[in-house]
Coordinates of C-alpha atoms and ligand atoms in Angstrom, one line a residue:
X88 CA 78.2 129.8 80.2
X89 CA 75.1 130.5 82.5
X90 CA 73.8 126.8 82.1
X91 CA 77.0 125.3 83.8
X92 CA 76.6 127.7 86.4
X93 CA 74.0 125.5 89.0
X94 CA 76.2 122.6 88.2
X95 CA 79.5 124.0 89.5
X96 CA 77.5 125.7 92.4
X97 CA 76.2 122.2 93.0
X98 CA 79.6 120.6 92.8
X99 CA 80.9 123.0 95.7
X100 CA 77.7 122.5 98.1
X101 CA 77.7 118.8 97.4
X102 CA 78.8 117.2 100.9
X103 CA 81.2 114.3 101.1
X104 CA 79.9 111.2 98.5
X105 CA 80.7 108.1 98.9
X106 CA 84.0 107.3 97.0
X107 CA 83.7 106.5 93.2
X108 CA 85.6 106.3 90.1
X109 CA 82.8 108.3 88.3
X110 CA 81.2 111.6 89.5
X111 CA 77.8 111.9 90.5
X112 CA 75.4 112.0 87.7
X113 CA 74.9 115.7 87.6
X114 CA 79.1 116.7 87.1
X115 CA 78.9 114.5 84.3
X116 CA 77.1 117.2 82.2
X117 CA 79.8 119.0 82.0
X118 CA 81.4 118.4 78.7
X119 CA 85.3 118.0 79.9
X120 CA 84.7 115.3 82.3
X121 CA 82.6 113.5 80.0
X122 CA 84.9 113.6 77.6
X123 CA 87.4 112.1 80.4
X124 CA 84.9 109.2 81.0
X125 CA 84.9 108.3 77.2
X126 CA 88.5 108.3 76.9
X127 CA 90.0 106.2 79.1
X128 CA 91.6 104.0 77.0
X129 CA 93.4 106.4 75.2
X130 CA 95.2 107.9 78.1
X131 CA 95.9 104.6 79.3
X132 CA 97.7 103.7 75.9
X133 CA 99.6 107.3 76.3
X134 CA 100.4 106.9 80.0
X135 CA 101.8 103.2 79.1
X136 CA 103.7 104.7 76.5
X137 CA 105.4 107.7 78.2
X138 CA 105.8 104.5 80.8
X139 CA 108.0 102.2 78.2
X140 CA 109.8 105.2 77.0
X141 CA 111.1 106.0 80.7
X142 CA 113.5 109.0 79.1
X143 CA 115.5 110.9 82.5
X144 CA 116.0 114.4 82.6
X145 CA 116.2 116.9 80.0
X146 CA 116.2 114.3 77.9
X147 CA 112.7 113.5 77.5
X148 CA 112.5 114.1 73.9
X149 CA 110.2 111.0 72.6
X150 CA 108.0 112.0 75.8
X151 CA 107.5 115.5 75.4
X152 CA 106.7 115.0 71.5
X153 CA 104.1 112.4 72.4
X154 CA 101.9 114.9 74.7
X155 CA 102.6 118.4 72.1
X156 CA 101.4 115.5 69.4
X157 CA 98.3 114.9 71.9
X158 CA 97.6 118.2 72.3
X159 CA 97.8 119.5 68.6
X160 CA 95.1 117.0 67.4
X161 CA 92.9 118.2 70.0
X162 CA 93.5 122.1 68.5
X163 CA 96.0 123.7 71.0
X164 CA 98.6 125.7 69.7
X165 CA 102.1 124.4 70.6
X166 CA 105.7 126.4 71.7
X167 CA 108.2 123.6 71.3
X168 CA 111.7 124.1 73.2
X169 CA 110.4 127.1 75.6
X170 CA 113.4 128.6 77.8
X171 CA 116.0 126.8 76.0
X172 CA 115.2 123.3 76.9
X173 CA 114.3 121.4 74.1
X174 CA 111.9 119.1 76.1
X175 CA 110.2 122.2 77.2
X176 CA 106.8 123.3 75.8
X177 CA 103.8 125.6 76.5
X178 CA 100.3 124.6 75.0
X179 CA 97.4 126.8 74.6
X180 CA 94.0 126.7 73.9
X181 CA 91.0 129.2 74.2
X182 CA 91.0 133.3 74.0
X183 CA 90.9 135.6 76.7
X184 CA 91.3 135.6 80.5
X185 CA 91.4 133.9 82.9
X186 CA 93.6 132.2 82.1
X187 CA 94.7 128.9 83.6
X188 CA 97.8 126.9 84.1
X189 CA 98.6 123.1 84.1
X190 CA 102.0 121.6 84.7
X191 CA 102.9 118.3 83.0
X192 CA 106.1 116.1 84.1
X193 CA 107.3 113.2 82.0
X194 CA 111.1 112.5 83.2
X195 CA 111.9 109.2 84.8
X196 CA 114.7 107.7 87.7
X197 CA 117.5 106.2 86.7
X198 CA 118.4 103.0 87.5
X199 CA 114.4 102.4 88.6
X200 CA 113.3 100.3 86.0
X201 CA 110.8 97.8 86.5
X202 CA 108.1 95.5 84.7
X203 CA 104.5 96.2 85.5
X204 CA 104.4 92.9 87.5
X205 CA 103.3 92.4 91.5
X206 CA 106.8 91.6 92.2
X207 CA 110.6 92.7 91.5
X208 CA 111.8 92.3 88.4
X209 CA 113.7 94.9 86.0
X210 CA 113.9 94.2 82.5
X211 CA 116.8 93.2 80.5
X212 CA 119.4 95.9 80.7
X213 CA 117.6 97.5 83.7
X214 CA 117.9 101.3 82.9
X215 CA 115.4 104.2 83.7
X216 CA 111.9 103.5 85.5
X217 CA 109.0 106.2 86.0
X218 CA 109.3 105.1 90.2
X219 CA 108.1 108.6 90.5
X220 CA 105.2 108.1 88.2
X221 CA 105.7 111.3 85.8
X222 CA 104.0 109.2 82.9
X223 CA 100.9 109.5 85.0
X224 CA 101.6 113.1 86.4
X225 CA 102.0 113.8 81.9
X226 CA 99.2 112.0 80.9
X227 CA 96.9 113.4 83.6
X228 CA 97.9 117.1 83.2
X229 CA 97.5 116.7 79.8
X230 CA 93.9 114.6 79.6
X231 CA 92.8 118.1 82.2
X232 CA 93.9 120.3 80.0
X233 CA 92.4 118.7 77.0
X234 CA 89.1 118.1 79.0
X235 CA 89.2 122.0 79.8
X236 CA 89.5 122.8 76.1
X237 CA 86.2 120.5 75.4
X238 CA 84.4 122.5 77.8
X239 CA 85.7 126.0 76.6
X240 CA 85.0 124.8 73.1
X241 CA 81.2 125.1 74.0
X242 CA 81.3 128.9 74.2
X243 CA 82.8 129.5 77.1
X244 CA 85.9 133.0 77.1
X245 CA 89.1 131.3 78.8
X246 CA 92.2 130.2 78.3
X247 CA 94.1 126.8 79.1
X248 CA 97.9 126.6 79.3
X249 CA 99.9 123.2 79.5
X250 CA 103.4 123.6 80.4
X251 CA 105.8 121.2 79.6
X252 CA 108.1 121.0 82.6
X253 CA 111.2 119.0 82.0
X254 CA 113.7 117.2 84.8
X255 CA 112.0 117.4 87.9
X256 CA 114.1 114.5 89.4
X257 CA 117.1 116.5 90.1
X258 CA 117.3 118.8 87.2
X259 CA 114.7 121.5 88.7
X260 CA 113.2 122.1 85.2
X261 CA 110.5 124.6 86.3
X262 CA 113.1 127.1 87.7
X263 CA 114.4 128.1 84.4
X264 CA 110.7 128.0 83.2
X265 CA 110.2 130.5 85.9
X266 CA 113.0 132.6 85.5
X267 CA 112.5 133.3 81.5
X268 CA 108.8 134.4 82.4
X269 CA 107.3 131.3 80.9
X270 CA 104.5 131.5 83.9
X271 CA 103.8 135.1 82.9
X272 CA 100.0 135.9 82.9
X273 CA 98.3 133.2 84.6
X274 CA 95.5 133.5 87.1
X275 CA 95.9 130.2 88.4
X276 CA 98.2 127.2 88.6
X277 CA 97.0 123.6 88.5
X278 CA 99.2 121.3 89.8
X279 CA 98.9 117.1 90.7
X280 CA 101.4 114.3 91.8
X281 CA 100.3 110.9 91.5
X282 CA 100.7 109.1 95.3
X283 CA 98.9 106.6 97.6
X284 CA 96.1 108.5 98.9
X285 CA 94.0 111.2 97.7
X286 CA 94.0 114.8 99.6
X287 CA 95.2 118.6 98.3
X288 CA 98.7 119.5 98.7
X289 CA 99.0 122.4 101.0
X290 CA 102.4 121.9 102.8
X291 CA 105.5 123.9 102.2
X292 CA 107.9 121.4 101.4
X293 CA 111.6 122.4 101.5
X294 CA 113.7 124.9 99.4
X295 CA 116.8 123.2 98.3
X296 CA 120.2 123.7 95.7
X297 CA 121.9 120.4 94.4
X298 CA 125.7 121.3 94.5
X299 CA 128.8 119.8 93.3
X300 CA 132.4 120.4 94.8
X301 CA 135.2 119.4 92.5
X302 CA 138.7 119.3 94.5
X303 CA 141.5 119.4 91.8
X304 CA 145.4 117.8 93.8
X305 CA 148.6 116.5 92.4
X306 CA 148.9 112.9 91.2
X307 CA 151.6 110.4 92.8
X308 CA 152.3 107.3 93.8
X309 CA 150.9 106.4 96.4
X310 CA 153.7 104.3 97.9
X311 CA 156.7 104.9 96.2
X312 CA 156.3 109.1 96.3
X313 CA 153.7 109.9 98.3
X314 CA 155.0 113.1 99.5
X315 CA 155.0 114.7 96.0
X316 CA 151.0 114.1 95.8
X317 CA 148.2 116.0 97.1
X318 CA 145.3 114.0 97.4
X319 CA 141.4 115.5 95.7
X320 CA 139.9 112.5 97.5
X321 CA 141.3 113.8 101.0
X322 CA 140.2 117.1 100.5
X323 CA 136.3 115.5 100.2
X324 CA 136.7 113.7 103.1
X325 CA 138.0 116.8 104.9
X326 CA 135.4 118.8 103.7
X327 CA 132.6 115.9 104.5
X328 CA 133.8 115.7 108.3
X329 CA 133.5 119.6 108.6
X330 CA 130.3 119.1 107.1
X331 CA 128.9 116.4 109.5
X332 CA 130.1 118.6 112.3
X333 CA 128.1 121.3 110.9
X334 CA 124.8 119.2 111.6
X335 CA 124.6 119.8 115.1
X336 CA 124.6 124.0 114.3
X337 CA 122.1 124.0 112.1
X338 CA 118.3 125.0 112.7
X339 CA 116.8 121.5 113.2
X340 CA 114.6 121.6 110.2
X341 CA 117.7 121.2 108.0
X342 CA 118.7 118.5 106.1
X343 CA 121.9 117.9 104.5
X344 CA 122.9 114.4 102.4
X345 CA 125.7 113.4 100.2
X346 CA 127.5 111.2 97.5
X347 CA 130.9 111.2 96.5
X348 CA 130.6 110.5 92.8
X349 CA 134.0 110.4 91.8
X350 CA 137.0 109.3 94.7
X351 CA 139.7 108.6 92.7
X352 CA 140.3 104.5 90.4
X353 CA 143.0 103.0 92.4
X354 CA 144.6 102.7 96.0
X355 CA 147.9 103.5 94.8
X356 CA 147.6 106.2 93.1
X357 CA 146.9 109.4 95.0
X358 CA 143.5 111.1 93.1
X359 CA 144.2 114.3 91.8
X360 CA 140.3 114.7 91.0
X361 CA 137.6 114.1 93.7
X362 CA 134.2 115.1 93.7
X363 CA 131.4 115.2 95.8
X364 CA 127.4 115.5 94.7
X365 CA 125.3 117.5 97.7
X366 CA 121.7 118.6 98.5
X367 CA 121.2 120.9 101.7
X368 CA 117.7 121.9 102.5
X369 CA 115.5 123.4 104.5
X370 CA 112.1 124.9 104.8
X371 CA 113.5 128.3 104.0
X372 CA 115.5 128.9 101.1
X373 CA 117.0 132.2 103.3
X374 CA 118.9 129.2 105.4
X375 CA 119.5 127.3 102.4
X376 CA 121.5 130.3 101.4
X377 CA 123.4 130.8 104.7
X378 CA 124.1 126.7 104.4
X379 CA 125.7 127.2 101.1
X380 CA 127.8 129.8 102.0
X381 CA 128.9 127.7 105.3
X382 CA 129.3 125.1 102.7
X383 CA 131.8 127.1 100.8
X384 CA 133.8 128.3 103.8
X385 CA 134.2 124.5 104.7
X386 CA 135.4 123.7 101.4
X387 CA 137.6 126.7 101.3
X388 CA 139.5 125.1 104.3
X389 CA 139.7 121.5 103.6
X390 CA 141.1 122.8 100.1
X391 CA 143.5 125.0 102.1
X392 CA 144.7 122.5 104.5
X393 CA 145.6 119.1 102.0
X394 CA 146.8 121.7 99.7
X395 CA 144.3 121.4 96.9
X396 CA 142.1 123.5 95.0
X397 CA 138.2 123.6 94.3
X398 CA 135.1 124.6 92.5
X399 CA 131.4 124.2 92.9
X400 CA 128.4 124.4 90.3
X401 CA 124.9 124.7 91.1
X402 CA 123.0 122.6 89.5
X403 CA 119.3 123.2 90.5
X404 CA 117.8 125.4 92.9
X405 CA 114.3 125.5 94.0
X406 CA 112.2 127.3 96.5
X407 CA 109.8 126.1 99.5
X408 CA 106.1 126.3 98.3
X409 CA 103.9 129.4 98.9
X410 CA 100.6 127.9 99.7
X411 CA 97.1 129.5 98.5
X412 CA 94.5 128.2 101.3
X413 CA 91.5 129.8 99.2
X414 CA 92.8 127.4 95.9
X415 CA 93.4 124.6 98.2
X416 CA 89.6 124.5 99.5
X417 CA 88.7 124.4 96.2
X418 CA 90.6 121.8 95.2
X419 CA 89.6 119.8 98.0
X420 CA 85.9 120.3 97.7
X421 CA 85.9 118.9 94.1
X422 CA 88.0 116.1 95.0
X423 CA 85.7 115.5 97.5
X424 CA 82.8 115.5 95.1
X425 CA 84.6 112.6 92.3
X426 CA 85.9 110.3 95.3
X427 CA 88.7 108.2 95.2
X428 CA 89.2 105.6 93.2
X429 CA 88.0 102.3 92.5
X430 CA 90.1 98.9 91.9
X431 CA 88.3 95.8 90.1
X432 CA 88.9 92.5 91.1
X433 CA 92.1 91.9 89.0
X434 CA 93.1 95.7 90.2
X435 CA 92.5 94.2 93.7
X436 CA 94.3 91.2 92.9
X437 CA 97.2 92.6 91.5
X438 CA 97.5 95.1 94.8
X439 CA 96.9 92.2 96.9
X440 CA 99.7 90.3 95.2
X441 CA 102.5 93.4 95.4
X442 CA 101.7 93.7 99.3
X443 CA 102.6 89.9 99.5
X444 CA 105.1 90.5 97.8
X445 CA 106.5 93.9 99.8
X446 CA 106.2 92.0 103.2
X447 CA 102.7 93.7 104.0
X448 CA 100.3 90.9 104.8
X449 CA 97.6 93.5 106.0
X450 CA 95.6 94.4 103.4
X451 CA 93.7 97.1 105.0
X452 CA 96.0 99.8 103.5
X453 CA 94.2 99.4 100.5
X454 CA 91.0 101.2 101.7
X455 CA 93.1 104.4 101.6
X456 CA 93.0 104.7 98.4
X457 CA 89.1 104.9 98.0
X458 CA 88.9 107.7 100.0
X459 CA 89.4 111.6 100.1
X460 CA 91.7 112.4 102.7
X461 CA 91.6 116.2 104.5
X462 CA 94.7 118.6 103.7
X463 CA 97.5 118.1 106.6
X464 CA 98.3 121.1 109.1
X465 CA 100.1 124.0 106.2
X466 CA 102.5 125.0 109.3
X467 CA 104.2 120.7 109.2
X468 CA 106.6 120.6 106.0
X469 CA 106.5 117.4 104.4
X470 CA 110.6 116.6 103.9
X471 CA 110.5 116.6 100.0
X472 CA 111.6 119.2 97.8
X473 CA 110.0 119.9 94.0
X474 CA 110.6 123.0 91.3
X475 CA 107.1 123.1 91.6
X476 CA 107.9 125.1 94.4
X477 CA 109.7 127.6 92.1
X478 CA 106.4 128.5 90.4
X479 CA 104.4 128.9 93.5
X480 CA 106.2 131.9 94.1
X481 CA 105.1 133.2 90.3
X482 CA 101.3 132.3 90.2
X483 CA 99.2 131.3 92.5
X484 CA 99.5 127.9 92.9
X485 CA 97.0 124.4 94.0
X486 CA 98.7 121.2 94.2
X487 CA 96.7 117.7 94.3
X488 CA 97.8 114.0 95.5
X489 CA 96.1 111.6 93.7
X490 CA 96.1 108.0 94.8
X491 CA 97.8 106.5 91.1
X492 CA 100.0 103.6 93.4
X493 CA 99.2 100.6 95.2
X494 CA 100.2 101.7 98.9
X495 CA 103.3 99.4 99.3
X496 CA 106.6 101.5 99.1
X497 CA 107.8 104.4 100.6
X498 CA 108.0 106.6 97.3
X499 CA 110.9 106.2 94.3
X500 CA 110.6 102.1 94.7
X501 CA 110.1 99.3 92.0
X502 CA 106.2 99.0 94.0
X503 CA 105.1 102.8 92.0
X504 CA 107.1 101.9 88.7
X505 CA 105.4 99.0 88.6
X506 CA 101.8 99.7 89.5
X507 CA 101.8 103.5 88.0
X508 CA 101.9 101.5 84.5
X509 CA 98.9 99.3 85.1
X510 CA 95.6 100.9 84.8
X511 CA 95.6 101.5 88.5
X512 CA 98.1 104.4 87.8
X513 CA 95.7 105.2 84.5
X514 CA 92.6 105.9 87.0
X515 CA 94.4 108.1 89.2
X516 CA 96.2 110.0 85.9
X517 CA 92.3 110.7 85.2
X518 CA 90.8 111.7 88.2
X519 CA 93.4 114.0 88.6
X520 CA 92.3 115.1 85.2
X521 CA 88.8 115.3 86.2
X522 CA 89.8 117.3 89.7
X523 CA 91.7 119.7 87.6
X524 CA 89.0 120.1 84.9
X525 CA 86.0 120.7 87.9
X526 CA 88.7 123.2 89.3
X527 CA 89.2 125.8 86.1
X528 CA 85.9 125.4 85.1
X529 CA 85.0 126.9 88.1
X530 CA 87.5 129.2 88.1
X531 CA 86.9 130.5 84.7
X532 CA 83.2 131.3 85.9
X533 CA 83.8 132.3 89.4
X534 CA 85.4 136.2 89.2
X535 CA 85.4 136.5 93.4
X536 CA 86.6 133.5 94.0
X537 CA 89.5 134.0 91.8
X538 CA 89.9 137.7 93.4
X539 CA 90.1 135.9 97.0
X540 CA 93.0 133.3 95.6
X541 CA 95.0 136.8 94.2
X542 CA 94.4 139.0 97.1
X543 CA 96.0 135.8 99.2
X544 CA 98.4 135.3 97.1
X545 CA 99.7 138.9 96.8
X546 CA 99.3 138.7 100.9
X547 CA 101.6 135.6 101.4
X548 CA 104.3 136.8 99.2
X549 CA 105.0 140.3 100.4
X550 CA 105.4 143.3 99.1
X551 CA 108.4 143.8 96.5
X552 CA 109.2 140.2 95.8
X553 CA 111.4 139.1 93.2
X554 CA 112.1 136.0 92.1
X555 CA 115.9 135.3 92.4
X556 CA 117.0 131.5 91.1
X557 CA 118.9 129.9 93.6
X558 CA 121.0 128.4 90.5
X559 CA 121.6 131.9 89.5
X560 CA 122.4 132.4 85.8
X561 CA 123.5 129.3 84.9
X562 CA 122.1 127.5 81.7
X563 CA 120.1 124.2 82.2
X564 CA 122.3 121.5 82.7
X565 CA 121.2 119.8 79.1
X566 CA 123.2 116.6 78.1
X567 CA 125.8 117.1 75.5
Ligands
LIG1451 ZN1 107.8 113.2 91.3

């Protein structure tokens, strides 16, 4: 243990370096990051395949098996189908405290599938896409954790968890996690997203619930007996224009957006069955609540007044992030100390080819993601929502952005499906790996400094805090 000691010391005093791919010579004596630098084909054959398999939500099955596969040849000891959700698993490796946390993603978008070409085109059959680069945010998670395991295996007390977290897009995976006590017992969370620049995570985000109405009316026709129906589909629009109305009395920070994803087959037939998908969020999940139940009083009335009925179902719930500045500085000064990363010449070309191709002729953009960018103010949310946010709440929690796309979409867009499967989405899965695996090293050796990230932590939360799901007792919406 002693012997790593002047090298993490030396990783945190190191001053800014100029960006690289690889970390300065000294880092690279520890055992998990070279590990990382001898393996980079391998996680670039596991990211491409997670990539291919581009399973959604809760249904991750081939994905999930892949990484516990992973993680068993490399000793850890796996809990398949955690919480109820079979795509959910919790790996270990190590004995003893501290003991620290990784979270894995591997669900993809529907409808964003794309070829790992510089320009638009889905394959046959189009069908899911990984637009949100989970294969990456997987492989990467996983490649830490198994780099932290190479370094504990030298002798070193500590334990490594990988948790499996299932349907982030839209499914809020991590707040059933968190709500059977799957997070239990940590000291730390590691936590990465692959992006288009490289800085630590320490905005709040926004807490939000996914709802759907159903309005239930009588079925006629629409012409010849109109007055005998009672249209579902007018009850939604009802309840939509009270709801757009609502915008203007709303703390500003609020954000409220809908589909309807079912108004009824035919004009002349008068729907008896209309429903309507919502997210309403906001940087507090207390006015998340109070939107909801606003929600449900608007519903109530459009039911009441086109004589129809309703229900809703929550289908995920998740909570603003609770930042941890003292985890956060870490993070950053390791980041700092591996750089960005590094495209070759075809990398460069193939960048250079999807800006073209995405309307950007100025290829300056591309220098971001080379370097290491300074956290942004913790009081400005960024207007995204994640489960992560869920956990943040349980453990103390650090949260990376690792530049994994080329910088030419706006996030969810053909531009990160396609580039996050080429190795430029492979070097940002491991640096994030490498970030991670600087990070719990030092944490596993550093006693005050993980006292400073608790005491925050306890501060921030408050006194007496429970965790209470905003999809309240519901089981995970798994497919039938
Ligand atoms: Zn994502």
């Amino acid at each position: 243990m002693r012997k790593t000691l002047p090298i993490l010391l030396l990783a945190l005093l190191l001053p800014v370096v100029a960006a690289s791919a690889k970390p300065p010579r000294q880092l690279r004596k520890n055992a998990g990051l070279h590990y990382l630098d001898d393996h980079f084909l391998r996680y670039d054959s596991l990211q491409k395949q997670l990539h291919g398999l581009a399973e959604t939500g809760y249904r991750e099955f081939r994905s999930a098996e892949l990484l516990c596969r992973h993680l068993e040849q490399h000793g850890f000891r796996v809990e398949r189908g955690v919480a109820g959700i079979p795509t959910a698993f919790i790996a270990a490796f190590g004995e003893g405290g501290p003991v620290i946390g990784v979270m894995a993603e591997y669900d993809a978008l529907p409808g964003m599938a794309q070829d790992t070409v510089p320009f638009r085109r889905a394959p046959a059959g189009g069908g899911a896409g990984h637009g949100c680069g989970h294969n990456l945010l997987g492989t990467g998670s996983v490649a830490g954790a198994v780099a932290v395991s190479k370094w504990l295996a030298e002798g070193h007390r500590g334990t490594i968890r990988l948790f499996g977290c299932p349907a982030e897009e839209g499914g809020g995976g991590k707040a059933y996690l968190m709500r059977e006590g799957c997070f239990e017992g940590l000291d730390a969370m590691l936590d990465w997203h692959p992006d288009t620049r490289n800085t630590v995570n320490t905005q709040t985000g926004l807490a939000n619930v996914q709802v759907r109405f159903t309005f239930h009316g009588r079925s006629a026709h629409a012409s010849g007996a109109p007055e005998q129906g009672r249209s579902a589909l007018d009850a939604v629009e009802a309840f939509d224009f009270m709801m757009n109305l609502l915008r203007e009395h709303v703390p500003q920070t609020t954000r409220i957006h809908y589909v309807i994803t079912d108004g009824g087959r035919a004009p002349n037939v008068v729907p008896d069955r209309a429903e309507v998908l919502y997210y309403l969020r906001s940087p507090q999940r207390t006015v998340v609540g109070e939107l909801l139940d606003r929600a449900l009083k608007a519903a109530e009335g459009a039911a009441l007044g086109t004589g129809t009925t309703f229900e809703h179902e929550i289908i995920s719930g998740n909570y603003e992030r609770l930042p941890n500045r003292t985890l956060s500085e870490l993070l950053y000064r390791n980041l700092e100390c591996l750089g960005g990363i590094r495209y070759d010449a075809r990398e460069r070309a193939f960048a250079v080819e999807m800006l073209r191709n995405s309307g950007i002729t100025d290829t300056a953009c591309l220098a971001r993601v080379s370097r290491v960018e300074p956290p942004s103010d913790e009081g400005l949310a960024a207007w995204v929502s994640s489960d992560v946010g869920n956990v943040t709440w349980g453990v103390p929690t650090g949260s990376l952005r690792i530049a994994s796309f080329v910088p030419a979409g706006s996030g969810h867009c053909w531009q990160q499906t396609a580039s996050g499967g080429t190795t430029i989405g492979t070097k940002g899965a491991m640096q994030a790996a490498r970030v991670i695996c600087l990070t719990a090293c030092t944490l596993y050796t550093d006693p005050a400094t993980l006292a400073r990230i608790r005491a925050e932590f306890l501060e921030r939360r408050g006194p007496d805090f429970r965790f209470e799901p905003l999809m309240g007792d519901r089981t995970p919406p798994l497919p039938l």
